[in-house]
Tab-separated table of C-alpha atoms in Angstrom:
chain	number	residue	atom	x	y	z
A	1	MET	CA	0.277	0.073	0.090
A	2	LYS	CA	1.371	3.384	-0.766
A	3	LEU	CA	0.504	5.195	2.101
A	4	LYS	CA	1.068	2.727	4.647
A	5	ASN	CA	2.033	4.077	8.260
A	6	LYS	CA	1.095	7.548	6.948
A	7	VAL	CA	-1.449	10.215	8.333
A	8	GLY	CA	-3.413	13.142	6.377
A	9	ILE	CA	-5.400	15.595	6.825
A	10	ILE	CA	-8.216	16.315	4.229
A	11	THR	CA	-10.472	19.008	4.449
A	12	GLY	CA	-13.781	19.057	2.274
A	13	ALA	CA	-13.882	15.478	2.792
A	14	THR	CA	-17.512	14.488	2.894
A	15	SER	CA	-18.826	14.545	-0.303
A	16	GLY	CA	-17.576	15.214	-3.816
A	17	MET	CA	-13.380	15.248	-5.109
A	18	GLY	CA	-12.921	15.107	-0.828
A	19	LYS	CA	-14.691	11.751	-0.287
A	20	ALA	CA	-12.982	10.226	-3.279
A	21	MET	CA	-9.703	11.257	-1.732
A	22	ALA	CA	-10.668	9.737	1.327
A	23	MET	CA	-11.414	6.728	0.246
A	24	ARG	CA	-8.694	6.088	-2.051
A	25	MET	CA	-6.247	6.885	0.448
A	26	HIS	CA	-7.362	5.115	3.371
A	27	GLU	CA	-7.316	1.924	0.928
A	28	GLU	CA	-4.025	2.351	0.340
A	29	GLY	CA	-3.105	2.100	4.052
A	30	ALA	CA	-3.028	5.780	5.590
A	31	SER	CA	-4.695	7.121	8.747
A	32	LEU	CA	-6.854	10.097	8.013
A	33	VAL	CA	-8.540	13.139	10.137
A	34	LEU	CA	-11.355	14.382	7.698
A	35	ASN	CA	-13.169	17.410	8.030
A	36	GLY	CA	-16.887	18.618	6.994
A	37	ARG	CA	-19.908	20.626	7.752
A	38	ASN	CA	-22.399	17.900	7.213
A	39	ALA	CA	-22.735	15.759	10.472
A	40	ALA	CA	-24.711	13.114	8.510
A	41	ARG	CA	-22.378	12.894	5.673
A	42	ALA	CA	-19.285	12.507	8.057
A	43	GLU	CA	-20.470	9.918	10.216
A	44	GLU	CA	-21.366	7.379	7.262
A	45	LEU	CA	-18.171	8.016	5.632
A	46	LYS	CA	-16.549	7.264	8.742
A	47	ASN	CA	-18.410	4.230	9.435
A	48	THR	CA	-17.686	3.161	5.918
A	49	LEU	CA	-13.973	3.480	6.031
A	50	GLU	CA	-13.676	1.753	9.599
A	51	ALA	CA	-15.617	-1.200	8.601
A	52	LYS	CA	-12.470	-1.832	6.515
A	53	ARG	CA	-9.747	-0.628	9.414
A	54	LEU	CA	-10.697	0.130	13.178
A	55	ASP	CA	-9.355	3.169	14.502
A	56	SER	CA	-7.910	4.722	11.435
A	57	VAL	CA	-10.099	7.430	11.177
A	58	ALA	CA	-10.970	10.619	12.656
A	59	ILE	CA	-14.126	12.951	11.829
A	60	MET	CA	-14.206	16.511	12.982
A	61	ILE	CA	-17.000	18.457	11.864
A	62	GLY	CA	-16.516	21.955	11.372
A	63	ASP	CA	-15.841	25.386	9.623
A	64	VAL	CA	-12.436	25.698	8.007
A	65	ARG	CA	-13.040	29.186	7.775
A	66	GLN	CA	-12.719	29.627	11.608
A	67	VAL	CA	-8.800	29.388	12.589
A	68	ALA	CA	-9.684	27.122	15.421
A	69	THR	CA	-11.134	24.337	13.403
A	70	ASN	CA	-7.684	24.253	11.383
A	71	GLU	CA	-5.634	24.159	14.436
A	72	LEU	CA	-7.843	21.421	16.196
A	73	LEU	CA	-7.588	19.096	12.769
A	74	VAL	CA	-3.635	19.348	13.476
A	75	LYS	CA	-3.890	18.635	17.169
A	76	ALA	CA	-6.193	15.670	16.046
A	77	ALA	CA	-3.553	14.059	13.836
A	78	ILE	CA	-1.047	14.340	16.376
A	79	ASP	CA	-3.153	13.263	19.474
A	80	GLN	CA	-4.941	10.303	18.073
A	81	PHE	CA	-1.914	9.321	15.552
A	82	GLY	CA	1.262	10.761	16.554
A	83	GLN	CA	2.232	12.251	13.101
A	84	LEU	CA	1.184	14.094	10.267
A	85	ASP	CA	2.511	13.203	6.572
A	86	PHE	CA	0.127	14.890	4.166
A	87	VAL	CA	-2.386	17.566	3.851
A	88	ILE	CA	-5.183	18.086	1.363
A	89	THR	CA	-7.328	21.087	1.376
A	90	ASN	CA	-10.529	20.789	-0.777
A	91	ALA	CA	-13.404	23.083	0.806
A	92	GLY	CA	-14.398	25.416	-1.664
A	93	ILE	CA	-17.659	27.606	-2.407
A	94	LEU	CA	-18.313	29.728	-5.628
A	95	GLY	CA	-19.391	33.167	-4.415
A	96	LEU	CA	-21.506	33.516	-7.710
A	97	GLY	CA	-22.255	36.988	-9.441
A	98	LYS	CA	-20.510	40.373	-11.276
A	99	VAL	CA	-18.304	42.070	-9.094
A	100	THR	CA	-20.767	44.727	-9.267
A	101	GLU	CA	-23.583	42.047	-8.347
A	102	VAL	CA	-22.132	39.605	-5.730
A	103	GLN	CA	-22.863	40.793	-1.913
A	104	VAL	CA	-19.667	41.650	-0.125
A	105	GLU	CA	-20.178	38.880	2.361
A	106	ASP	CA	-20.240	36.293	-0.080
A	107	TRP	CA	-17.058	37.914	-1.588
A	108	HIS	CA	-15.727	37.105	2.156
A	109	ALA	CA	-16.681	33.920	2.796
A	110	THR	CA	-15.132	32.675	-0.647
A	111	PHE	CA	-11.910	33.953	0.012
A	112	ASP	CA	-12.325	32.902	3.688
A	113	THR	CA	-13.217	29.386	2.392
A	114	ASN	CA	-11.229	28.952	-0.674
A	115	LEU	CA	-8.010	30.830	0.369
A	116	HIS	CA	-7.815	32.007	4.141
A	117	SER	CA	-8.511	28.145	5.508
A	118	VAL	CA	-5.663	27.144	3.294
A	119	TYR	CA	-3.357	29.419	4.943
A	120	TYR	CA	-4.694	28.819	8.642
A	121	LEU	CA	-4.031	25.033	7.960
A	122	ALA	CA	-0.823	25.153	6.081
A	123	LYS	CA	0.204	27.846	9.596
A	124	TYR	CA	-0.456	24.747	11.985
A	125	SER	CA	0.476	21.816	9.796
A	126	LEU	CA	3.671	22.893	8.360
A	127	PRO	CA	6.197	22.522	11.363
A	128	HIS	CA	4.755	19.058	11.337
A	129	LEU	CA	5.028	18.217	7.699
A	130	ARG	CA	8.883	19.313	8.010
A	131	ASN	CA	9.433	16.493	10.599
A	132	SER	CA	8.185	13.907	8.498
A	133	ARG	CA	9.453	15.543	5.199
A	134	GLY	CA	5.605	15.403	4.428
A	135	THR	CA	3.353	16.982	1.377
A	136	PHE	CA	0.809	19.897	1.176
A	137	ILE	CA	-1.421	19.856	-1.721
A	138	GLY	CA	-4.152	22.466	-2.609
A	139	ASN	CA	-7.187	21.428	-4.161
A	140	ALA	CA	-7.447	24.435	-6.809
A	141	SER	CA	-8.920	24.579	-10.061
A	142	ILE	CA	-8.567	25.668	-13.663
A	143	ALA	CA	-10.350	28.410	-12.654
A	144	ALA	CA	-6.876	30.115	-11.480
A	145	PHE	CA	-5.896	30.607	-14.984
A	146	LYS	CA	-9.073	30.713	-17.059
A	147	ASN	CA	-12.185	32.945	-16.143
A	148	PHE	CA	-15.706	31.769	-16.468
A	149	PRO	CA	-19.077	34.479	-16.465
A	150	ASN	CA	-20.070	35.482	-13.113
A	151	HIS	CA	-17.144	33.834	-11.397
A	152	PRO	CA	-15.118	36.460	-10.064
A	153	ALA	CA	-14.548	35.421	-6.105
A	154	TYR	CA	-14.111	31.784	-7.388
A	155	CYS	CA	-11.480	32.432	-9.990
A	156	ALA	CA	-9.846	35.125	-8.047
A	157	SER	CA	-9.474	33.113	-4.858
A	158	LYS	CA	-8.622	29.916	-6.509
A	159	ALA	CA	-5.660	32.080	-8.480
A	160	ALA	CA	-4.396	33.248	-4.977
A	161	MET	CA	-4.352	29.930	-3.478
A	162	VAL	CA	-2.093	28.840	-6.300
A	163	ALA	CA	0.450	31.701	-5.641
A	164	LEU	CA	0.306	30.731	-1.564
A	165	VAL	CA	0.765	27.015	-2.073
A	166	LYS	CA	4.055	28.112	-4.257
A	167	GLN	CA	5.288	30.391	-2.171
A	168	MET	CA	5.036	26.986	0.734
A	169	ALA	CA	7.137	24.671	-1.572
A	170	LEU	CA	9.892	27.749	-1.860
A	171	ASP	CA	9.911	28.655	1.712
A	172	TYR	CA	9.865	25.197	2.908
A	173	GLY	CA	11.347	23.168	0.924
A	174	PRO	CA	13.315	20.722	0.694
A	175	ASP	CA	11.804	19.032	3.926
A	176	VAL	CA	7.940	20.020	2.190
A	177	ARG	CA	6.804	19.369	-1.255
A	178	ALA	CA	3.613	21.551	-1.765
A	179	ASN	CA	1.495	21.621	-5.180
A	180	CYS	CA	-1.859	21.991	-6.522
A	181	LEU	CA	-4.341	20.130	-8.356
A	182	CYS	CA	-6.480	22.537	-10.848
A	183	PRO	CA	-9.463	20.015	-11.650
A	184	GLY	CA	-11.384	21.045	-14.758
A	185	PRO	CA	-15.395	20.145	-15.166
A	186	VAL	CA	-15.978	17.364	-12.345
A	187	ASP	CA	-19.333	15.702	-12.021
A	188	THR	CA	-19.690	17.079	-8.300
A	189	PRO	CA	-22.149	19.092	-6.341
A	190	LEU	CA	-20.547	21.966	-7.118
A	191	ILE	CA	-20.181	21.900	-10.797
A	192	TRP	CA	-24.132	22.041	-11.068
A	193	ASP	CA	-23.937	25.284	-8.278
A	194	SER	CA	-21.317	26.577	-10.756
A	195	ALA	CA	-23.994	26.265	-13.547
A	196	LYS	CA	-26.521	28.229	-12.042
A	197	ALA	CA	-24.697	31.473	-13.773
A	198	PHE	CA	-25.616	30.385	-16.703
A	199	ASP	CA	-28.845	30.715	-18.772
A	200	ASN	CA	-29.222	26.266	-19.099
A	201	PRO	CA	-27.310	24.748	-16.359
A	202	GLU	CA	-27.955	21.495	-17.407
A	203	GLN	CA	-27.000	22.259	-21.278
A	204	ALA	CA	-23.708	24.465	-19.617
A	205	VAL	CA	-23.119	21.036	-17.595
A	206	ALA	CA	-23.260	19.245	-20.672
A	207	GLN	CA	-21.261	21.266	-23.011
A	208	ALA	CA	-18.222	21.186	-20.349
A	209	GLY	CA	-18.073	17.842	-20.790
A	210	GLU	CA	-18.089	17.752	-24.580
A	211	LYS	CA	-15.363	20.918	-24.816
A	212	THR	CA	-12.795	18.356	-22.873
A	213	LEU	CA	-10.544	16.485	-25.793
A	214	LEU	CA	-11.990	13.210	-23.855
A	215	ASN	CA	-15.909	14.052	-24.279
A	216	ARG	CA	-16.626	13.851	-20.823
A	217	LEU	CA	-16.708	15.537	-17.861
A	218	GLY	CA	-14.349	14.152	-15.409
A	219	THR	CA	-15.019	12.089	-11.929
A	220	PRO	CA	-13.906	12.560	-8.065
A	221	ASP	CA	-12.189	9.408	-8.550
A	222	ASP	CA	-10.151	10.792	-11.420
A	223	ILE	CA	-9.290	13.608	-9.114
A	224	ALA	CA	-8.405	11.331	-6.155
A	225	LYS	CA	-5.660	9.168	-7.934
A	226	LEU	CA	-3.754	12.331	-9.028
A	227	ALA	CA	-3.983	13.701	-5.328
A	228	LEU	CA	-3.031	9.701	-4.336
A	229	PHE	CA	0.406	9.898	-6.586
A	230	LEU	CA	1.265	13.618	-5.178
A	231	VAL	CA	1.082	12.908	-1.797
A	232	SER	CA	2.890	9.104	-2.491
A	233	ASP	CA	6.738	9.099	-2.189
A	234	ASP	CA	6.297	8.405	-6.668
A	235	ALA	CA	5.921	11.723	-6.670
A	236	SER	CA	9.174	12.909	-4.403
A	237	TRP	CA	10.708	14.984	-7.164
A	238	ILE	CA	7.609	17.179	-7.527
A	239	THR	CA	6.983	20.382	-5.405
A	240	GLY	CA	6.079	24.059	-6.314
A	241	THR	CA	3.830	23.111	-9.175
A	242	THR	CA	0.393	23.240	-10.310
A	243	ILE	CA	-0.999	20.194	-12.488
A	244	ASN	CA	-4.055	20.802	-14.661
A	245	ILE	CA	-6.270	17.557	-14.838
A	246	ASP	CA	-9.172	18.936	-17.232
A	247	GLY	CA	-9.452	15.880	-19.889
A	248	GLY	CA	-7.358	18.628	-22.009
A	249	ILE	CA	-10.296	21.274	-21.642
A	250	MET	CA	-7.248	23.969	-21.147
A	251	SER	CA	-6.084	22.729	-24.686
A	252	SER	CA	-9.496	22.879	-26.506
């Protein structure tokens, strides 16, 4: 197993890409501290994972926009499992609306979720990742490089996340590897929320898949497989980079 005896934190882990990552990392032997805001989904995920390996999962319900939530995630990893080897940030929201239309509170909530929470978790996890020569992964988006109608808060926050994670790679290498995943259109609840910015949401989602060179939407597990590679020793010479995983849509 690629992650045997490894311990990781995954935020936004109770649905979509985060859940797929949790499932795949656990299958590869990792013990996990998982975060989400939906208690029912979190409990269901914990029961599913612990049915395979007892005492290998800790679930923490909490809002990553709060500094204390991130500090407690790191504390849980150290207290329960004794170490921390990788961190993956998945929590994200959209904050839809043109600059003149998006509400100020929605703008701040988007940056608090997509950017500030990444800083908070990095602040508390990096000392432990340095000790373990671990890995930090930010789940960004091709929206860091490509703009979409009515998505200024989302695009700006994802671009800032990319810059932040690259800075970590510079400041904390060679002890810590830090990289960003940049997914394209993936079939998760978020893409359907994003499609509300378009006149015909169902058509917008279908066209997003058709515009990829592989003529389909990505799946959460497509992203999870790449995340697994990046946190494993197979990627031991990869840091400070962004990897688009988008079915080729950025080349179309």
